[in-house]
Coordinates of C-alpha atoms in Angstrom, one line a residue:
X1 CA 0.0 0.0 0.0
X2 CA 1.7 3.1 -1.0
X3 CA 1.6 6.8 0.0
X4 CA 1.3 10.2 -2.4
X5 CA 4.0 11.2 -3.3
X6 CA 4.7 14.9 -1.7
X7 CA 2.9 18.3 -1.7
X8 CA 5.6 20.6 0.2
X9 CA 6.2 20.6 3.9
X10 CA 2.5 22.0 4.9
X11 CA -0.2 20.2 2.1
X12 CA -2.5 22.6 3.4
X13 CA -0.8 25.9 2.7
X14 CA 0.3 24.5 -0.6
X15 CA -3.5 24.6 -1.6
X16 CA -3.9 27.8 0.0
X17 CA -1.2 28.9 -2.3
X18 CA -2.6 27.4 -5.4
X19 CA -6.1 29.2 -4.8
X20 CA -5.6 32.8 -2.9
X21 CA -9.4 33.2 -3.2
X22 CA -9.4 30.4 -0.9
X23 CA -6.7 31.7 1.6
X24 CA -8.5 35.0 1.7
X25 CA -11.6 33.3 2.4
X26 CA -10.6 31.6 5.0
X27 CA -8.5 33.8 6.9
X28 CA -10.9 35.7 8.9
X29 CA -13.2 33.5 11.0
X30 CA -16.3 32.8 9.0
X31 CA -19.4 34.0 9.9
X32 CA -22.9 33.3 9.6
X33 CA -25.0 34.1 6.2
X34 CA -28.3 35.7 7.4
X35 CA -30.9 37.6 5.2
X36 CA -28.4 38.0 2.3
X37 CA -25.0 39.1 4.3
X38 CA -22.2 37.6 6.3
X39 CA -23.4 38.3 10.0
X40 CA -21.3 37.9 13.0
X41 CA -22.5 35.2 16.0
X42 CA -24.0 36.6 19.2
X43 CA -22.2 34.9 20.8
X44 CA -17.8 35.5 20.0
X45 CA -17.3 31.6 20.2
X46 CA -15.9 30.3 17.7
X47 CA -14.4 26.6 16.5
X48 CA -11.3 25.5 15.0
X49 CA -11.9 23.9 11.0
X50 CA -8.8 21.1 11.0
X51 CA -7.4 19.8 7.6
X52 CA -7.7 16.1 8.4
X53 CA -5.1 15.5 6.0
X54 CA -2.9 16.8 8.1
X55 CA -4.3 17.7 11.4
X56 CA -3.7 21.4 11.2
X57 CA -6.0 24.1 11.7
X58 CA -7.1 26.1 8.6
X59 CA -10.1 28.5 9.4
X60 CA -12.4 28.8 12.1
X61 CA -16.4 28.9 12.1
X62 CA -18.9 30.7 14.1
X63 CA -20.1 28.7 17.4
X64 CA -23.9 29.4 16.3
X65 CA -26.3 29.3 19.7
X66 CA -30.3 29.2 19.2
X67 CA -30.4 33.2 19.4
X68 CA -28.3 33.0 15.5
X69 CA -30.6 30.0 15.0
X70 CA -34.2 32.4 15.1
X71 CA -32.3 35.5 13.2
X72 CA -32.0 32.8 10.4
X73 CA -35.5 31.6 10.5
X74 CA -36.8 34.7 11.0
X75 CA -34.8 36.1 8.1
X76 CA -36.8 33.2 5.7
X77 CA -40.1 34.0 7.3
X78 CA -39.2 37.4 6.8
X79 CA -37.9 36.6 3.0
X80 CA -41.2 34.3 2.4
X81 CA -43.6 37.0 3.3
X82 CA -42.4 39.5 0.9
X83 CA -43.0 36.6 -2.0
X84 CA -39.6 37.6 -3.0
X85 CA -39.0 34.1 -4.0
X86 CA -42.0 32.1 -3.2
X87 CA -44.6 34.7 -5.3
X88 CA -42.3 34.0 -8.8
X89 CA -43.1 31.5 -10.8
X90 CA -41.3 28.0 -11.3
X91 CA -40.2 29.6 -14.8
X92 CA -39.2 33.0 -13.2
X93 CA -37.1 30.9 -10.1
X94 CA -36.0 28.4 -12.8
X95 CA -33.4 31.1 -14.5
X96 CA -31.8 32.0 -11.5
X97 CA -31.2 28.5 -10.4
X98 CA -29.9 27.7 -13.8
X99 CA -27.1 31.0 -13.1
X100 CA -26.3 29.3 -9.4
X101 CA -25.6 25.6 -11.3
X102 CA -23.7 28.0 -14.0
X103 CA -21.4 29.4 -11.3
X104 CA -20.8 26.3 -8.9
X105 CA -19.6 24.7 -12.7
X106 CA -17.7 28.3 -13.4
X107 CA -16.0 27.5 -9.8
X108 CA -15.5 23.6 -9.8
X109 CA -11.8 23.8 -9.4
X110 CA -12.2 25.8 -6.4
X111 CA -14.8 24.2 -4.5
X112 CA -12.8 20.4 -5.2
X113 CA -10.2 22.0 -3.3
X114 CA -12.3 23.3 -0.6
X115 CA -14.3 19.9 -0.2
X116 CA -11.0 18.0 -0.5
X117 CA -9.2 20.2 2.2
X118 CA -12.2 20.6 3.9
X119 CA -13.5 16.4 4.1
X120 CA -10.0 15.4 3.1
X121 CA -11.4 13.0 0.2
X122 CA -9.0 13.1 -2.8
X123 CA -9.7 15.6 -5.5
X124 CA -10.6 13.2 -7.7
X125 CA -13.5 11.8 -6.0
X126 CA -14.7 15.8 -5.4
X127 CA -14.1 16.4 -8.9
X128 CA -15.9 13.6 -10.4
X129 CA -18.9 13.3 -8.4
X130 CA -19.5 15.8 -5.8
X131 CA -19.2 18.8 -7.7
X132 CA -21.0 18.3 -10.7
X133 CA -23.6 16.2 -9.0
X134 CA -25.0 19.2 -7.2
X135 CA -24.8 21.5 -10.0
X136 CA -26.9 18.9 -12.0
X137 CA -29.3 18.6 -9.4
X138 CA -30.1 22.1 -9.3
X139 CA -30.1 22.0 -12.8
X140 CA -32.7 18.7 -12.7
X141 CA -34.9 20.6 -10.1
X142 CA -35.6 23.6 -11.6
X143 CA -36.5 22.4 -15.1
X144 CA -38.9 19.5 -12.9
X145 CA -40.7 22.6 -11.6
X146 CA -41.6 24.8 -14.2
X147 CA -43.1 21.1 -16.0
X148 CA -44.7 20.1 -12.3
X149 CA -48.2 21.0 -13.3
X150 CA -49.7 23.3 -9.3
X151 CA -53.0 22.5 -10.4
X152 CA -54.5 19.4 -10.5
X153 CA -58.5 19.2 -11.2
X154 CA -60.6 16.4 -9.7
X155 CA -64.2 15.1 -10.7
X156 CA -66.1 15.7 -7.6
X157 CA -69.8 15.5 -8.3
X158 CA -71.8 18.7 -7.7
X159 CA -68.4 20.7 -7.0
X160 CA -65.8 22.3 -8.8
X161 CA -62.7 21.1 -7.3
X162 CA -59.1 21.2 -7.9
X163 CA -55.5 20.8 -5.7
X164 CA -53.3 23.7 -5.7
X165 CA -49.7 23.3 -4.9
X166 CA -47.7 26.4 -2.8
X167 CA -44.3 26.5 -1.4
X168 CA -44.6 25.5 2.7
X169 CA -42.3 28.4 3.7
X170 CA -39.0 28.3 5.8
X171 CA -37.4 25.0 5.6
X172 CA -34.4 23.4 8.0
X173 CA -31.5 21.4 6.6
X174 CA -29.1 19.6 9.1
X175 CA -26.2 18.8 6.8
X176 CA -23.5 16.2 7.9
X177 CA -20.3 15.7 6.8
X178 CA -19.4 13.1 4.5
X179 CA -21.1 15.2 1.4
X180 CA -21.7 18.8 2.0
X181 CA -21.7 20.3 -0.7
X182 CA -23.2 17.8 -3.0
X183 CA -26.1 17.2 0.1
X184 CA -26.2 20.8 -0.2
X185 CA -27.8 20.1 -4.0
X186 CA -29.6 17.4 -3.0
X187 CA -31.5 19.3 -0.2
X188 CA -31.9 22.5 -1.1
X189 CA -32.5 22.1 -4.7
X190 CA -35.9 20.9 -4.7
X191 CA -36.7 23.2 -1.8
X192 CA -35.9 26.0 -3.4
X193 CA -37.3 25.4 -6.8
X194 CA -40.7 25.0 -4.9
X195 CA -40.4 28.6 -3.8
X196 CA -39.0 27.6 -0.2
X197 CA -36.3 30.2 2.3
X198 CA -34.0 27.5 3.9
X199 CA -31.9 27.4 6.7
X200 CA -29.0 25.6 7.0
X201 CA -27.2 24.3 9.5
X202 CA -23.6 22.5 8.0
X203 CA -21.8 20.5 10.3
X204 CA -19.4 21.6 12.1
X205 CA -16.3 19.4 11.1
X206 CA -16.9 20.2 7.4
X207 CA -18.8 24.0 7.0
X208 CA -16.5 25.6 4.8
X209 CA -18.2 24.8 1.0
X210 CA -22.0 25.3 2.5
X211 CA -20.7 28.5 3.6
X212 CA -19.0 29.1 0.5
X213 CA -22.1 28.2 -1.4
X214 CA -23.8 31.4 0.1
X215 CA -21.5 33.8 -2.1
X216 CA -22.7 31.8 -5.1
X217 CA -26.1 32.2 -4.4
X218 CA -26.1 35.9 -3.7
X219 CA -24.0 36.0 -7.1
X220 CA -26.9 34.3 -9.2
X221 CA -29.9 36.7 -7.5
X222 CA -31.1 34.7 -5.4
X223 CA -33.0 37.2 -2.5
X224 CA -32.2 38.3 0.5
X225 CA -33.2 35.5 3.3
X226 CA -34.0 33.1 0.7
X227 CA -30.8 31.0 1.5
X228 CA -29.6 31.4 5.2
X229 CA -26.1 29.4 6.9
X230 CA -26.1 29.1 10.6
X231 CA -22.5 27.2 11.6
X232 CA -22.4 25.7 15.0
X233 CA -22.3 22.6 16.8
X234 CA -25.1 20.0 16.4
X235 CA -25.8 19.8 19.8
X236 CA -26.3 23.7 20.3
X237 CA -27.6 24.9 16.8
X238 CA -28.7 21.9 15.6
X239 CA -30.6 20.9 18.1
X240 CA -32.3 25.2 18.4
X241 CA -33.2 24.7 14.4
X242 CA -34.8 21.4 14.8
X243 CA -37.1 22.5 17.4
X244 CA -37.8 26.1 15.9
X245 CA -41.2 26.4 15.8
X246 CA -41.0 28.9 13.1
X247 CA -39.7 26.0 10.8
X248 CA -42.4 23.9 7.7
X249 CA -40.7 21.6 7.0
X250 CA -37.4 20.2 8.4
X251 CA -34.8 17.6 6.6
X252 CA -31.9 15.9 8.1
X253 CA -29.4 13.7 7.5
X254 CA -26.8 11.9 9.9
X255 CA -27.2 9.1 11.7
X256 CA -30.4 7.4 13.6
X257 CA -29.4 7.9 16.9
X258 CA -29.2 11.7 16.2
X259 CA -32.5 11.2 13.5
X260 CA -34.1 10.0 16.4
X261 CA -33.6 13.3 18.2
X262 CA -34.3 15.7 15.3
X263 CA -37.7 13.6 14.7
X264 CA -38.4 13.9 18.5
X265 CA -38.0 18.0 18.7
X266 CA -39.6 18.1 15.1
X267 CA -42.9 16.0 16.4
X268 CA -42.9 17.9 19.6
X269 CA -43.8 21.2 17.0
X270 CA -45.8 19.0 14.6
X271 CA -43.2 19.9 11.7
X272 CA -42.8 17.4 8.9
X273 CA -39.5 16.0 9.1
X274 CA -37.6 13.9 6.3
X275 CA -34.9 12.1 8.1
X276 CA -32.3 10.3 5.8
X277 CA -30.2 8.0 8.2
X278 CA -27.7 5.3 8.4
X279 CA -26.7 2.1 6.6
X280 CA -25.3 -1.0 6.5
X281 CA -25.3 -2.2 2.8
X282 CA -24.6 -5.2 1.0
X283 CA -23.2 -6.5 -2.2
X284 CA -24.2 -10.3 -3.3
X285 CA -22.0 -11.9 -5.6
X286 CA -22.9 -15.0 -7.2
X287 CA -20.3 -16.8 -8.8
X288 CA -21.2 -16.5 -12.7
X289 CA -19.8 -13.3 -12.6
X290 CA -16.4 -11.9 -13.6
X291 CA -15.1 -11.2 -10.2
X292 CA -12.3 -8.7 -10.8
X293 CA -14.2 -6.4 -12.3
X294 CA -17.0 -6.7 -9.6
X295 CA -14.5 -6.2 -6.9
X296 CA -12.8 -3.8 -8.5
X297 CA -15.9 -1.9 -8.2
X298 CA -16.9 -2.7 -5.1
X299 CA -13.7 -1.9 -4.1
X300 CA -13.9 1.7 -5.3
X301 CA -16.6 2.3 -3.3
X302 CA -15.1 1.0 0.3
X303 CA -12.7 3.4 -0.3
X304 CA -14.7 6.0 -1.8
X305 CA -14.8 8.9 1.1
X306 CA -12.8 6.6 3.0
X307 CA -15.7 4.4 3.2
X308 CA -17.5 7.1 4.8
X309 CA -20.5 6.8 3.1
X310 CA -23.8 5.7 4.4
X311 CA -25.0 3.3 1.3
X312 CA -21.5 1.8 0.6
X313 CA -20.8 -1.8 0.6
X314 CA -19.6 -2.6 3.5
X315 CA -21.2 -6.4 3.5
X316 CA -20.1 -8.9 1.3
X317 CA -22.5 -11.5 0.5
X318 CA -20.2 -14.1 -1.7
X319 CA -21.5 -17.4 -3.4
X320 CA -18.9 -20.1 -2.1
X321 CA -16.6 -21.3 -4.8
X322 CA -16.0 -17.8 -5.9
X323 CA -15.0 -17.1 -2.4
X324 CA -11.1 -17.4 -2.5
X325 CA -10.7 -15.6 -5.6
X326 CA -12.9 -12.4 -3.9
X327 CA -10.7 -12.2 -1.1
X328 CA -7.7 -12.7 -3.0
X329 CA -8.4 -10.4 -5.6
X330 CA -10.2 -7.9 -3.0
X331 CA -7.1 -7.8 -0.8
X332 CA -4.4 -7.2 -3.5
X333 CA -6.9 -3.9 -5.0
X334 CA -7.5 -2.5 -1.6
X335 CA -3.0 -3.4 -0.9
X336 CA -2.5 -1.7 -4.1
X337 CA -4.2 1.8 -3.2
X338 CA -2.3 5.1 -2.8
X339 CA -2.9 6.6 0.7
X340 CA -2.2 10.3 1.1
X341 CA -3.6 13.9 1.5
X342 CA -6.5 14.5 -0.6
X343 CA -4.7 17.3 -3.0
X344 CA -2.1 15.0 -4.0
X345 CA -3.3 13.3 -7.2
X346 CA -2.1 10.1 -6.7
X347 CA -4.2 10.1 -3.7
X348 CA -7.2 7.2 -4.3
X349 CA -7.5 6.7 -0.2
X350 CA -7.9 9.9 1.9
X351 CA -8.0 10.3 5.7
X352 CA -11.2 10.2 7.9
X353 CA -12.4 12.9 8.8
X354 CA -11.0 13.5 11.9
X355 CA -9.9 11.8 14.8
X356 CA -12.7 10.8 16.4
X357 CA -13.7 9.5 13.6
X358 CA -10.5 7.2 13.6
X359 CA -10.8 6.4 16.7
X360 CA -14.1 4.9 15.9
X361 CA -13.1 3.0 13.4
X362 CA -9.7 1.7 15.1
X363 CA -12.2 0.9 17.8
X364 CA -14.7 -1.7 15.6
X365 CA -11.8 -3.3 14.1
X366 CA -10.4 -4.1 18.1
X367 CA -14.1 -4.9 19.1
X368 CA -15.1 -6.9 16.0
X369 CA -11.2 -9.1 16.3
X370 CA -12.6 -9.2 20.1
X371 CA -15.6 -10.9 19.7
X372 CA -13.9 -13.5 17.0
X373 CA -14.0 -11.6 13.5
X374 CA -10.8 -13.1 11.6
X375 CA -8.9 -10.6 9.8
X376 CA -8.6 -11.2 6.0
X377 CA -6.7 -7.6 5.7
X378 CA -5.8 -6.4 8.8
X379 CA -6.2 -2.6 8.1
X380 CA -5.6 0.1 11.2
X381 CA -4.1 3.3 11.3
X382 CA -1.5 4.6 8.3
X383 CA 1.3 6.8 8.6
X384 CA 1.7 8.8 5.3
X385 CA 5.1 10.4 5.5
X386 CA 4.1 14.2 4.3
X387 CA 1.5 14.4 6.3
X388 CA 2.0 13.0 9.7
X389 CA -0.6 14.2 11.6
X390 CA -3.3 13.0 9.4
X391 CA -6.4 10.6 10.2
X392 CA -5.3 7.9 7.8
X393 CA -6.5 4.5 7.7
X394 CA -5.9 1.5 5.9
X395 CA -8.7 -0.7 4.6
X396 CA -9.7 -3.9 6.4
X397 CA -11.5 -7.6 5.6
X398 CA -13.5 -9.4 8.0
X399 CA -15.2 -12.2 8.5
X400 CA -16.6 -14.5 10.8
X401 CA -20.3 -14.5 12.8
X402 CA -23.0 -12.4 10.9
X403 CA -23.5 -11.4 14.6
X404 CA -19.9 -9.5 15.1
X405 CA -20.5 -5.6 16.0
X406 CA -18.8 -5.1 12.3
X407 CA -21.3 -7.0 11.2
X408 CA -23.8 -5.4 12.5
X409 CA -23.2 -1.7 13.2
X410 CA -22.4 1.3 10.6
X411 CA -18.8 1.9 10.9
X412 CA -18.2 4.5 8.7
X413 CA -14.9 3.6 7.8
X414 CA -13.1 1.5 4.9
X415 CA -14.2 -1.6 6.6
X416 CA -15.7 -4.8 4.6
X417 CA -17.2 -7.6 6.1
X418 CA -17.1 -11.0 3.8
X419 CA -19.8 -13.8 4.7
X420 CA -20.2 -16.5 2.8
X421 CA -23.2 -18.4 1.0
X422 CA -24.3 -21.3 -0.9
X423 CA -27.5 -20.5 -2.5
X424 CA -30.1 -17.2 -2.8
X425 CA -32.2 -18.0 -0.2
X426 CA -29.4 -17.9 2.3
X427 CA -28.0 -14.5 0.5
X428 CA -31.6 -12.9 1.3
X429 CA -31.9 -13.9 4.5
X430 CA -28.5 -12.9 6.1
X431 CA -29.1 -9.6 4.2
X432 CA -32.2 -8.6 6.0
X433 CA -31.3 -9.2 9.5
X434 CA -29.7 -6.0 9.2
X435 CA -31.9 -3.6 10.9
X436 CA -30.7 -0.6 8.3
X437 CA -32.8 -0.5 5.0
X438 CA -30.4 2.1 2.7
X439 CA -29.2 0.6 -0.3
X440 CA -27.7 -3.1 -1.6
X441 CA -26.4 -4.7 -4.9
X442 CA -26.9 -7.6 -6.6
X443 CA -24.4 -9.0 -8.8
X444 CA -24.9 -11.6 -11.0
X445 CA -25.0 -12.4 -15.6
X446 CA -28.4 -13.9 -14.6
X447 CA -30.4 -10.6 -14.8
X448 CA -33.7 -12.7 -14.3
X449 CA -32.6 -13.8 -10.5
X450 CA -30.6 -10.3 -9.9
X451 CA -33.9 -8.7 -10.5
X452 CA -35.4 -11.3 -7.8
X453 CA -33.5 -11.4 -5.2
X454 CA -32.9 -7.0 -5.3
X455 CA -36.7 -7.2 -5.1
X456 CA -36.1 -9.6 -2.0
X457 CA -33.8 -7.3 -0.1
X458 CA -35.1 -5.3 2.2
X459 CA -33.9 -1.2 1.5
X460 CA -35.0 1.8 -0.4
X461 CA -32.6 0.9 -3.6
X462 CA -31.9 -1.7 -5.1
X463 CA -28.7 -1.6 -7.3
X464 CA -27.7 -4.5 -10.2
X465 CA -24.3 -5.1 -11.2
X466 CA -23.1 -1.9 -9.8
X467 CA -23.1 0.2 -6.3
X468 CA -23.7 3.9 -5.5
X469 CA -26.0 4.7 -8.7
X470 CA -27.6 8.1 -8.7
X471 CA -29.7 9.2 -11.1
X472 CA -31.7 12.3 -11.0
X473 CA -35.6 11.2 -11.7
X474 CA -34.9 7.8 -9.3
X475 CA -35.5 8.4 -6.0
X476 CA -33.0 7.4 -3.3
X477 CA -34.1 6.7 0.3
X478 CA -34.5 4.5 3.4
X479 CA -36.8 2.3 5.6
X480 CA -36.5 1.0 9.1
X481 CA -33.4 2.4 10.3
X482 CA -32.2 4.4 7.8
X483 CA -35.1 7.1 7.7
X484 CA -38.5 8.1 6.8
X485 CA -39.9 11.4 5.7
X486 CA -39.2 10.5 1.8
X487 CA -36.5 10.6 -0.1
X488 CA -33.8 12.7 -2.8
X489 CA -33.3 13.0 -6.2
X490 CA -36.7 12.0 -7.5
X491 CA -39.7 14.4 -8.8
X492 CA -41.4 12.9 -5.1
X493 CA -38.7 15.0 -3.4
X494 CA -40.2 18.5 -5.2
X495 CA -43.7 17.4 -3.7
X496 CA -42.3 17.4 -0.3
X497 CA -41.2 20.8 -0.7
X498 CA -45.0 21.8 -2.0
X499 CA -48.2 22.4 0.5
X500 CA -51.4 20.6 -0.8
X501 CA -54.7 22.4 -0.7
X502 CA -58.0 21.8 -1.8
X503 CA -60.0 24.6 -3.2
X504 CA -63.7 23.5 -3.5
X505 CA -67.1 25.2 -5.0
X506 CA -70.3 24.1 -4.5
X507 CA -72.3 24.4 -8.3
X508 CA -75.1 25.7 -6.6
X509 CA -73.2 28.8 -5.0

């Protein structure tokens, strides 16, 4: 397993150099974005932004308490009341979203090197996906309005009846940290091309492209108070925006122990929540398909984020007599990856992103070993050599009991764990004791049974022959423990954003 080769002494002052909009950006302490303008915290708190690539500081974020919290909601009230936003029509919004996708492709360099210095995911995985995936989504969301027909006639006898469709009004986003800026499309696109103000509450390990975001959207026209960015920890302004009573609608996404809160404070002020949660995927291979290419990909996405990723594949289902030549082949690929900073470009494996978040991980693979798991790649902690105070870790293959804690729980880390099977039946039902419901693959050249048995799995998506597929128009969510409240990137998600009402006259009047 080798390391990138290096940046300079200080990786994260070599991308400050390479973008001074950046290093001017970031060398005040950021403040909140409220009703259209940068605003400082009421309280002067602030915390420390750390590169986990290398462990040093590089900005520092307002500590947002729930006074910054109501200025930001009532800043969308505020902004929905004038109809600044929610009185244009879908074709009138659509433009100006169009402009905002326009400049978030005008600045994709930049805002790869944010995310990267910001998550620490390599460039490449930034560039390729994050990026451009939220720049399309605003794209896909404001052309779905302006076709989204807001009236819909019904044949009611005696009455004249239809459905009208209006925005809700101020809407909370609880954004974690594995995707900001790319959950930034996926939340707030839809809510804004339904005529929505959102607040927004990044988290606070990874703030700096939400906040950046907030320049671009004053750039393309969008009002004052439309788009508001409250920074903060999730326990102080996290929890004041999810039980703001001043909040329609409220969206979160992190994991269920935390969903479980949000959905508590949101029911205690009878606001709608959509809560996207945690997973515990899985991948079945059956053996009449070419394996290296199936773990190459599969392979890609353990390490993609640094397997931080909620819908990864981080369970390997695999039909016996294919199994050596998985773990063999899945050991040498996962061996064979560059470790490093995310701005070097060898870099395919970045650091996690941060320490806790390493210890986390370092602590499943002791308790998993522990309670019997046998390590097929041992993983644990990496050094890389230019960057030594990094969160690196290097990926790791268990097996044993389906019962083992890495088994079972979401580890969030570059963690696989391999359990063997002999026929379908036994792949379904070892996939569903899980009590997650996020996303699984099904691999297989017999499409007719791949079809079957993703049918059989119990999760919002089902993927075949490939994992992590996300396509605008397919909606992507969870059941059981990984959410409820709906899902992203389908035309459903634009109705959430939209209030039902029934306007109904009598013939006779």
């Amino acid at each position: 397993m080798a390391t990138s080769p290096a940046l300079r002494a200080d990786p994260t002052a070599t991308v400050l150099a390479e973008y001074p909009v950046l290093a001017r950006f970031l060398a005040a302490p950021l403040r909140h974005f409220i009703g259209g303008a940068w605003r400082e915290g009421v309280s002067p708190a602030t915390i420390p932004v750390i590169d986990p690539g290398t462990g040093l500081r590089i900005a520092s974020i307002a500590a947002g308490d729930a006074a910054d919290v109501d200025a930001a909601v009532q800043a969308a009230t505020r902004a929905f009341t004038a109809g600044s936003w929610s009185r244009l029509t879908p074709a009138q919004r659509a433009p100006i979203l169009h402009r905002l996708a326009a400049l978030i492709e005008r600045d994709t360099a930049l805002l790869v090197a944010l995310e990267s210095l910001d998550v620490g995911k390599p460039r490449a995985q930034a560039a390729g996906f994050d990026i451009p995936h939220a720049a399309a989504t605003f794209r896909y969301y404001a052309d779905l309005a302006v076709q989204r027909p807001l009236h819909a006639a019904m044949t009611i006898a005696g009455h004249e009846a239809y459905t009208a469709r209006t925005p809700y009004g101020p809407c909370g986003f609880i954004i974690p940290w594995n995707f900001p800026f790319m959950l930034v499309g996926w939340g707030l696109a839809p809510a804004l091309a339904a005529g929505n103000p959102v607040v927004v509450k990044p988290a606070e390990d990874t703030s700096l492209s939400t906040l950046y975001f907030c320049e671009l959207a004053r750039e393309a026209g969008i009002p004052p108070g439309v788009v508001n960015v409250v920074t903060g920890s999730g326990e102080v302004a996290g929890a004041a925006l999810a039980r703001h009573p001043g909040l329609r609608r409220m969206s979160f996404t992190g994991s269920p122990e935390v969903g479980r809160e949000v959905g508590r404070a949101c029911a205690g002020q009878l606001i709608p929540a959509k809560l996207e949660l945690g997973g515990k995927g899985a991948a079945v291979l059956f053996d009449d398909i070419p394996v290296e290419a199936a773990v190459t990909a599969l392979c890609g996405a353990l390490s993609l984020n640094a397997g931080q990723v909620c819908c990864t594949a981080t369970r390997w289902l695999v039909q016996r007599r294919i199994w050596d030549q998985v773990v063999a082949s899945a050991s040498r690929t996962l061996q064979g990856l560059t470790i490093g900073h995310g701005a070097a470009a060898a870099t395919q494996l970045g650091p996690l992103v941060s320490a806790k978040q390493r210890e986390r991980v370092l602590g499943y693979l002791a308790r998993g070993r522990a309670a019997g798991a046998q390590m097929l790649l041992a993983g644990g902690a990496a050094a890389v050599a230019d960057a030594p105070g990094g969160f690196y870790c290097r990926p790791a293959l268990m097996t044993g009991s389906p019962d083992n804690p890495c088994a079972v729980d979401e580890v969030f880390g570059p963690v696989a764990y391999l359990l063997p099977f002999d026929t379908a039946e036994e792949a379904v039902s070892l996939v569903n004791r899980s009590a997650y419901g996020l996303a699984n693959s099904v691999w297989s050249a017999d499409l007719q049974r791949a079809r079957q048995v993703g049918e059989a799995l119990i999760a919002g998506n089902a993927w075949l022959n490939a994992h992590n597929v996300f396509p605008h128009g397919v909606s992507y969510g969870g059941c059981n423990l990984s959410g409820l409240g709906g899902g992203v990137l389908g035309p459903d998600c634009l109705d959430d954003y939209l209030r039902p009402q029934s306007v109904v006259r009598p013939y006779s009047t």
